[in-house]
Amino acid sequence: MRSCTRNACREVPHVTLVFHYPSSTIWVDQLSDERQPNEYEFCVTHWQRFQPPSGWSLDDRRRAEVLPFVHRLAG
Ligand SMILES: [Zn+2]
């Protein structure tokens, strides 16, 4: 059973985050079947609290149904 990537969190993961360093973009995907080494999986709570690091942008590749706060940071 997988759990949220955040330390000490045992909630079921909700989204997958992939940090794409060459473009400073964080891809947001639905959970994949297997966790990849460069992926982070957050539960709903941690996802809602998540803010991209300075200079990074979020690219939500899921269906546009969930996020009220999709935003992009200007580079
Ligand atoms: Zn969590």
PDB file of C-alpha atoms and ligand atoms in Angstrom:
ATOM      1  CA  MET A   1       0.000   0.000   0.000  1.00  0.00           C
ATOM      2  CA  ARG A   2       1.418   3.328  -1.044  1.00  0.00           C
ATOM      3  CA  SER A   3       1.181   6.404   1.045  1.00  0.00           C
ATOM      4  CA  CYS A   4       1.839  10.097   0.702  1.00  0.00           C
ATOM      5  CA  THR A   5       5.470  11.001   0.053  1.00  0.00           C
ATOM      6  CA  ARG A   6       5.538  13.571   2.831  1.00  0.00           C
ATOM      7  CA  ASN A   7       7.341  12.485   5.929  1.00  0.00           C
ATOM      8  CA  ALA A   8       5.265  10.690   8.499  1.00  0.00           C
ATOM      9  CA  CYS A   9       2.114  11.003   6.439  1.00  0.00           C
ATOM     10  CA  ARG A  10       0.146   7.823   5.956  1.00  0.00           C
ATOM     11  CA  GLU A  11      -2.674   9.177   3.875  1.00  0.00           C
ATOM     12  CA  VAL A  12      -3.493   7.610   0.538  1.00  0.00           C
ATOM     13  CA  PRO A  13      -1.832   9.507  -2.294  1.00  0.00           C
ATOM     14  CA  HIS A  14      -4.020  11.638  -4.502  1.00  0.00           C
ATOM     15  CA  VAL A  15      -1.766  13.155  -7.158  1.00  0.00           C
ATOM     16  CA  THR A  16       1.630  12.519  -8.676  1.00  0.00           C
ATOM     17  CA  LEU A  17       4.120  15.339  -8.985  1.00  0.00           C
ATOM     18  CA  VAL A  18       7.046  15.084 -11.379  1.00  0.00           C
ATOM     19  CA  PHE A  19       9.823  17.632 -11.084  1.00  0.00           C
ATOM     20  CA  HIS A  20      11.137  18.365 -14.558  1.00  0.00           C
ATOM     21  CA  TYR A  21      14.312  20.233 -13.872  1.00  0.00           C
ATOM     22  CA  PRO A  22      15.273  21.309 -17.420  1.00  0.00           C
ATOM     23  CA  SER A  23      12.111  23.397 -17.724  1.00  0.00           C
ATOM     24  CA  SER A  24      11.560  24.109 -14.031  1.00  0.00           C
ATOM     25  CA  THR A  25       8.088  22.664 -14.375  1.00  0.00           C
ATOM     26  CA  ILE A  26       6.207  20.468 -11.987  1.00  0.00           C
ATOM     27  CA  TRP A  27       3.912  18.139 -13.831  1.00  0.00           C
ATOM     28  CA  VAL A  28       0.794  17.121 -12.016  1.00  0.00           C
ATOM     29  CA  ASP A  29      -0.601  13.776 -13.039  1.00  0.00           C
ATOM     30  CA  GLN A  30      -3.092  11.305 -11.835  1.00  0.00           C
ATOM     31  CA  LEU A  31      -1.487   8.498  -9.913  1.00  0.00           C
ATOM     32  CA  SER A  32       0.479   6.125 -12.052  1.00  0.00           C
ATOM     33  CA  ASP A  33       0.361   2.397 -11.553  1.00  0.00           C
ATOM     34  CA  GLU A  34       3.828   2.332 -10.130  1.00  0.00           C
ATOM     35  CA  ARG A  35       5.712   5.040  -8.391  1.00  0.00           C
ATOM     36  CA  GLN A  36       8.675   6.269 -10.374  1.00  0.00           C
ATOM     37  CA  PRO A  37      11.897   7.304  -8.645  1.00  0.00           C
ATOM     38  CA  ASN A  38      11.535  10.967  -9.570  1.00  0.00           C
ATOM     39  CA  GLU A  39       7.902  11.240  -8.618  1.00  0.00           C
ATOM     40  CA  TYR A  40       6.276  12.501  -5.498  1.00  0.00           C
ATOM     41  CA  GLU A  41       2.846  11.419  -4.438  1.00  0.00           C
ATOM     42  CA  PHE A  42       0.824  13.674  -2.213  1.00  0.00           C
ATOM     43  CA  CYS A  43      -2.397  13.084  -0.371  1.00  0.00           C
ATOM     44  CA  VAL A  44      -5.231  15.567  -0.727  1.00  0.00           C
ATOM     45  CA  THR A  45      -4.174  17.562   2.300  1.00  0.00           C
ATOM     46  CA  HIS A  46      -0.563  17.937   1.306  1.00  0.00           C
ATOM     47  CA  TRP A  47      -1.509  18.640  -2.275  1.00  0.00           C
ATOM     48  CA  GLN A  48      -3.777  21.471  -1.228  1.00  0.00           C
ATOM     49  CA  ARG A  49      -0.976  22.936   0.848  1.00  0.00           C
ATOM     50  CA  PHE A  50       1.627  22.509  -1.837  1.00  0.00           C
ATOM     51  CA  GLN A  51       3.230  25.586  -3.319  1.00  0.00           C
ATOM     52  CA  PRO A  52       5.783  25.236  -6.097  1.00  0.00           C
ATOM     53  CA  PRO A  53       9.284  26.431  -5.256  1.00  0.00           C
ATOM     54  CA  SER A  54      10.250  29.878  -6.410  1.00  0.00           C
ATOM     55  CA  GLY A  55      10.834  29.958 -10.147  1.00  0.00           C
ATOM     56  CA  TRP A  56       8.900  26.765 -10.828  1.00  0.00           C
ATOM     57  CA  SER A  57       5.587  26.493 -12.581  1.00  0.00           C
ATOM     58  CA  LEU A  58       2.841  23.951 -12.189  1.00  0.00           C
ATOM     59  CA  ASP A  59       1.452  22.151 -15.200  1.00  0.00           C
ATOM     60  CA  ASP A  60      -1.632  20.187 -14.313  1.00  0.00           C
ATOM     61  CA  ARG A  61      -2.013  17.465 -16.866  1.00  0.00           C
ATOM     62  CA  ARG A  62      -5.075  15.895 -15.336  1.00  0.00           C
ATOM     63  CA  ARG A  63      -8.555  16.654 -16.524  1.00  0.00           C
ATOM     64  CA  ALA A  64      -9.388  20.171 -15.478  1.00  0.00           C
ATOM     65  CA  GLU A  65     -11.860  19.229 -12.840  1.00  0.00           C
ATOM     66  CA  VAL A  66     -10.212  19.513  -9.489  1.00  0.00           C
ATOM     67  CA  LEU A  67      -8.098  22.517  -8.894  1.00  0.00           C
ATOM     68  CA  PRO A  68      -9.529  25.844  -7.948  1.00  0.00           C
ATOM     69  CA  PHE A  69      -6.103  27.405  -7.782  1.00  0.00           C
ATOM     70  CA  VAL A  70      -4.141  26.321 -10.805  1.00  0.00           C
ATOM     71  CA  HIS A  71      -1.620  29.013 -11.274  1.00  0.00           C
ATOM     72  CA  ARG A  72       1.543  29.585 -13.113  1.00  0.00           C
ATOM     73  CA  LEU A  73       4.493  31.497 -11.880  1.00  0.00           C
ATOM     74  CA  ALA A  74       6.091  33.741 -14.390  1.00  0.00           C
ATOM     75  CA  GLY A  75       9.661  32.628 -14.848  1.00  0.00           C
TER      76      GLY A  75
HETATM   77 ZN    ZN B   1       0.170  13.620   3.023  1.00  0.00          ZN
END
